């Protein structure tokens, strides 16, 4: 059973960059039937999709974050990462990494517990 | 882009049946998925492909999807079912996932 674990900066200054990593274990990151994604939940709000990446390196991003978000994958370490630039208080949220089952219905079948990120000076 | 609408809250007594809806334009033509989210925990997939249950999810959880409404039904509700529930579909037009706003299930 695949497991995902987030790590990274918990406090980020406004206008700086947020960097998070997600370690994947219990399953191959080089999977042709899955993609790797980031989803966040701001305080008191719902789930917001940020982006996803295939193991080939092709990535797709939410239109609202496309100019600031970047996902990368390191197969040798079995992990993938998120960088979000020029952060503001609106980027304060719990950030989850998730595995996306592709083909057919496209759904998130495994999630990390999440890491809390606060943007504050 | 595609919009999904959920009621903000649903309340139910223990042992009764809770039904959480997810409305979207012709959502019945898409596959709907449901997630349970408790504070401090990872979201948990409870229903996929409209009505399929992942391994380990109790039979009390069921799903349906037709016309403009998908629904998650929880029968014999237990205190441990209290959580936020989110529906999700894939927007093929923009090639990305769409989440509903979430429904807070309260067990009275």
CSV table of C-alpha atoms in Angstrom, one decimal:
chain,number,residue,atom,x,y,z
A,1,UNK,CA,0.0,0.0,0.0
A,2,UNK,CA,1.5,3.3,-1.1
A,3,UNK,CA,2.3,5.9,1.5
A,4,UNK,CA,3.0,9.6,1.1
A,5,UNK,CA,4.7,11.9,3.5
A,6,UNK,CA,5.1,15.6,3.1
A,7,UNK,CA,8.0,17.7,4.5
A,8,UNK,CA,9.1,21.3,4.1
A,9,UNK,CA,9.0,24.8,5.3
A,10,UNK,CA,6.2,25.6,7.8
A,11,UNK,CA,6.6,29.3,8.0
A,12,UNK,CA,7.3,31.4,4.9
A,13,UNK,CA,7.8,35.2,4.6
A,14,UNK,CA,5.5,37.1,2.2
A,15,UNK,CA,6.9,37.4,-1.3
A,16,UNK,CA,9.2,34.5,-0.7
A,17,UNK,CA,9.0,30.9,-2.1
A,18,UNK,CA,7.3,27.9,-0.5
A,19,UNK,CA,9.1,24.6,-1.0
A,20,UNK,CA,7.6,21.2,-0.1
A,21,UNK,CA,8.6,17.6,-0.8
A,22,UNK,CA,6.6,14.4,-0.8
A,23,UNK,CA,8.3,11.0,-0.1
A,24,UNK,CA,6.6,8.1,-1.8
A,25,UNK,CA,6.9,4.6,-0.4
A,26,UNK,CA,5.2,1.2,-0.9
A,27,UNK,CA,4.8,1.7,-4.6
A,28,UNK,CA,6.7,2.8,-7.7
A,29,UNK,CA,6.8,6.5,-8.5
A,30,UNK,CA,7.5,5.6,-12.1
A,31,UNK,CA,3.9,4.3,-12.6
A,32,UNK,CA,2.1,4.5,-15.9
A,33,UNK,CA,-1.3,4.4,-14.2
A,34,UNK,CA,-0.7,7.2,-11.7
A,35,UNK,CA,0.3,10.9,-11.5
A,36,UNK,CA,1.6,12.8,-8.5
A,37,UNK,CA,-0.3,15.8,-7.2
A,38,UNK,CA,-0.5,18.6,-4.7
A,39,UNK,CA,-3.8,19.7,-3.1
A,40,UNK,CA,-4.2,22.4,-0.4
A,41,UNK,CA,-6.9,23.4,2.1
A,42,UNK,CA,-6.9,26.9,3.4
A,43,UNK,CA,-8.2,27.4,6.9
A,44,UNK,CA,-12.0,27.0,7.0
A,45,UNK,CA,-12.2,26.3,3.3
A,46,UNK,CA,-12.4,23.4,0.9
A,47,UNK,CA,-9.9,21.4,-1.1
A,48,UNK,CA,-8.0,23.3,-3.8
A,49,UNK,CA,-6.1,21.4,-6.5
A,50,UNK,CA,-2.7,22.9,-7.3
A,51,UNK,CA,-1.2,20.7,-10.0
A,52,UNK,CA,-0.1,17.2,-11.0
A,53,UNK,CA,2.9,15.6,-12.8
A,54,UNK,CA,3.4,12.3,-14.6
A,55,UNK,CA,6.6,10.5,-14.0
A,56,UNK,CA,7.7,11.6,-17.4
A,57,UNK,CA,7.9,15.1,-16.1
A,58,UNK,CA,4.8,16.5,-17.9
A,59,UNK,CA,2.9,18.7,-15.5
A,60,UNK,CA,-0.5,20.4,-15.4
A,61,UNK,CA,-1.4,23.3,-13.0
A,62,UNK,CA,-4.5,25.0,-11.7
A,63,UNK,CA,-5.1,28.1,-13.9
A,64,UNK,CA,-5.2,30.3,-10.8
A,65,UNK,CA,-1.7,29.1,-9.7
A,66,UNK,CA,-0.1,28.3,-13.0
A,67,UNK,CA,2.2,31.3,-13.0
A,68,UNK,CA,3.6,30.6,-9.5
A,69,UNK,CA,3.5,26.8,-9.1
A,70,UNK,CA,6.1,24.3,-10.2
A,71,UNK,CA,6.2,20.6,-9.6
A,72,UNK,CA,9.3,18.4,-10.0
A,73,UNK,CA,10.0,14.7,-9.6
A,74,UNK,CA,13.1,12.9,-8.4
A,75,UNK,CA,12.8,9.3,-9.3
A,76,UNK,CA,16.1,8.3,-7.7
A,77,UNK,CA,14.7,9.5,-4.3
A,78,UNK,CA,11.2,8.4,-5.0
A,79,UNK,CA,9.9,11.9,-4.2
A,80,UNK,CA,8.2,14.8,-5.8
A,81,UNK,CA,8.2,18.5,-4.9
A,82,UNK,CA,6.2,21.7,-5.0
A,83,UNK,CA,7.6,25.2,-5.3
A,84,UNK,CA,5.2,28.1,-5.0
A,85,UNK,CA,6.7,31.6,-5.6
A,86,UNK,CA,5.7,35.1,-4.5
A,87,UNK,CA,3.5,33.8,-1.6
A,88,UNK,CA,1.0,35.9,0.2
A,89,UNK,CA,-1.2,35.3,3.2
A,90,UNK,CA,-3.8,33.7,0.9
A,91,UNK,CA,-1.3,30.8,0.4
A,92,UNK,CA,-1.6,29.8,4.1
A,93,UNK,CA,-3.0,26.3,4.1
A,94,UNK,CA,-2.5,22.7,4.8
A,95,UNK,CA,-0.7,21.2,1.8
A,96,UNK,CA,-1.3,17.6,0.9
A,97,UNK,CA,0.4,15.5,-1.6
A,98,UNK,CA,-1.6,12.8,-3.3
A,99,UNK,CA,-1.5,10.0,-5.9
A,100,UNK,CA,-3.8,10.4,-8.8
A,101,UNK,CA,-5.2,7.4,-10.5
A,102,UNK,CA,-5.3,8.2,-14.2
A,103,UNK,CA,-7.5,6.8,-16.9
A,104,UNK,CA,-11.2,6.1,-16.4
A,105,UNK,CA,-12.5,8.3,-13.7
A,106,UNK,CA,-9.3,10.1,-12.5
A,107,UNK,CA,-9.4,10.2,-8.7
A,108,UNK,CA,-7.0,10.6,-5.7
A,109,UNK,CA,-6.5,7.1,-4.2
A,110,UNK,CA,-3.8,7.9,-1.6
A,111,UNK,CA,-3.0,11.0,0.3
A,112,UNK,CA,-0.3,12.4,2.7
A,113,UNK,CA,-1.4,13.6,6.1
A,114,UNK,CA,-0.5,17.2,5.1
A,115,UNK,CA,1.9,19.8,6.2
A,116,UNK,CA,0.7,23.2,7.6
A,117,UNK,CA,2.2,26.2,5.9
A,118,UNK,CA,1.8,29.7,7.3
A,119,UNK,CA,2.7,32.8,5.3
A,120,UNK,CA,3.6,35.6,7.7
A,121,UNK,CA,6.3,38.1,8.5
B,1,UNK,CA,-14.9,25.6,-15.6
B,2,UNK,CA,-17.1,22.9,-14.1
B,3,UNK,CA,-18.8,23.8,-10.8
B,4,UNK,CA,-19.9,21.4,-8.1
B,5,UNK,CA,-22.3,22.5,-5.4
B,6,UNK,CA,-22.7,20.8,-2.0
B,7,UNK,CA,-24.8,21.7,1.0
B,8,UNK,CA,-22.6,23.3,3.7
B,9,UNK,CA,-23.9,21.0,6.4
B,10,UNK,CA,-25.9,17.9,7.1
B,11,UNK,CA,-26.9,16.6,10.5
B,12,UNK,CA,-28.1,13.2,11.4
B,13,UNK,CA,-28.8,11.1,14.5
B,14,UNK,CA,-26.7,8.0,15.2
B,15,UNK,CA,-28.0,5.0,13.5
B,16,UNK,CA,-29.9,7.0,10.9
B,17,UNK,CA,-29.1,7.6,7.2
B,18,UNK,CA,-27.2,10.6,5.9
B,19,UNK,CA,-27.4,11.7,2.3
B,20,UNK,CA,-24.9,14.2,1.0
B,21,UNK,CA,-25.5,15.6,-2.5
B,22,UNK,CA,-23.2,17.1,-5.1
B,23,UNK,CA,-24.9,19.0,-7.9
B,24,UNK,CA,-23.3,19.8,-11.3
B,25,UNK,CA,-24.4,20.3,-14.8
B,26,UNK,CA,-25.0,16.8,-16.2
B,27,UNK,CA,-22.7,15.3,-13.6
B,28,UNK,CA,-24.2,11.9,-14.4
B,29,UNK,CA,-22.1,11.9,-17.5
B,30,UNK,CA,-18.9,12.0,-15.4
B,31,UNK,CA,-17.5,9.7,-12.7
B,32,UNK,CA,-18.0,11.1,-9.2
B,33,UNK,CA,-15.7,10.4,-6.3
B,34,UNK,CA,-16.0,11.1,-2.6
B,35,UNK,CA,-13.5,11.9,0.1
B,36,UNK,CA,-13.8,12.0,3.9
B,37,UNK,CA,-11.7,14.6,5.6
B,38,UNK,CA,-11.2,14.7,9.4
B,39,UNK,CA,-9.1,17.5,11.1
B,40,UNK,CA,-5.5,16.6,11.2
B,41,UNK,CA,-5.9,13.6,9.0
B,42,UNK,CA,-5.3,12.8,5.4
B,43,UNK,CA,-8.3,12.8,3.1
B,44,UNK,CA,-9.7,9.3,2.6
B,45,UNK,CA,-11.3,8.1,-0.6
B,46,UNK,CA,-14.6,6.5,0.4
B,47,UNK,CA,-16.3,6.2,-3.0
B,48,UNK,CA,-14.9,6.1,-6.5
B,49,UNK,CA,-16.5,5.6,-10.0
B,50,UNK,CA,-19.8,6.8,-8.6
B,51,UNK,CA,-20.5,3.8,-6.4
B,52,UNK,CA,-17.4,1.7,-5.9
B,53,UNK,CA,-15.9,1.3,-2.4
B,54,UNK,CA,-12.2,1.0,-1.9
B,55,UNK,CA,-10.9,-1.9,0.2
B,56,UNK,CA,-11.5,-1.2,3.9
B,57,UNK,CA,-14.5,1.2,3.5
B,58,UNK,CA,-17.6,-0.2,5.2
B,59,UNK,CA,-20.6,-1.2,3.2
B,60,UNK,CA,-22.5,1.5,5.1
B,61,UNK,CA,-21.0,3.9,2.5
B,62,UNK,CA,-22.6,4.0,-0.9
B,63,UNK,CA,-22.8,6.3,-3.9
B,64,UNK,CA,-25.0,7.2,-6.8
B,65,UNK,CA,-24.8,9.5,-9.8
B,66,UNK,CA,-27.5,10.4,-12.3
B,67,UNK,CA,-28.6,13.5,-14.1
B,68,UNK,CA,-27.4,16.6,-12.3
B,69,UNK,CA,-26.8,15.1,-8.9
B,70,UNK,CA,-24.4,12.7,-7.4
B,71,UNK,CA,-24.9,11.5,-3.8
B,72,UNK,CA,-23.1,9.9,-1.0
B,73,UNK,CA,-25.2,7.9,1.4
B,74,UNK,CA,-24.1,6.7,4.8
B,75,UNK,CA,-26.4,4.3,6.5
B,76,UNK,CA,-26.3,3.5,10.2
B,77,UNK,CA,-24.3,6.6,10.9
B,78,UNK,CA,-21.8,6.4,13.7
B,79,UNK,CA,-20.1,9.1,15.7
B,80,UNK,CA,-16.8,8.3,13.9
B,81,UNK,CA,-18.4,9.3,10.6
B,82,UNK,CA,-18.4,13.0,11.6
B,83,UNK,CA,-16.2,14.7,9.1
B,84,UNK,CA,-16.1,16.9,6.1
B,85,UNK,CA,-17.1,15.2,2.8
B,86,UNK,CA,-15.9,16.4,-0.6
B,87,UNK,CA,-17.1,15.3,-4.0
B,88,UNK,CA,-14.8,15.4,-7.0
B,89,UNK,CA,-15.0,14.9,-10.8
B,90,UNK,CA,-12.6,15.3,-13.7
B,91,UNK,CA,-13.2,18.3,-16.0
B,92,UNK,CA,-12.3,16.9,-19.3
B,93,UNK,CA,-12.6,20.3,-20.9
B,94,UNK,CA,-9.7,21.7,-18.9
B,95,UNK,CA,-8.1,18.4,-18.0
B,96,UNK,CA,-8.0,18.9,-14.3
B,97,UNK,CA,-9.9,17.8,-11.1
B,98,UNK,CA,-12.8,19.8,-9.6
B,99,UNK,CA,-13.8,19.6,-6.0
B,100,UNK,CA,-17.1,20.5,-4.4
B,101,UNK,CA,-17.0,23.0,-1.5
B,102,UNK,CA,-17.5,20.3,1.0
B,103,UNK,CA,-20.2,19.2,3.4
B,104,UNK,CA,-19.8,19.0,7.2
B,105,UNK,CA,-21.5,16.0,8.5
B,106,UNK,CA,-22.6,16.4,12.1
B,107,UNK,CA,-23.7,13.3,14.2
B,108,UNK,CA,-26.2,14.6,16.7
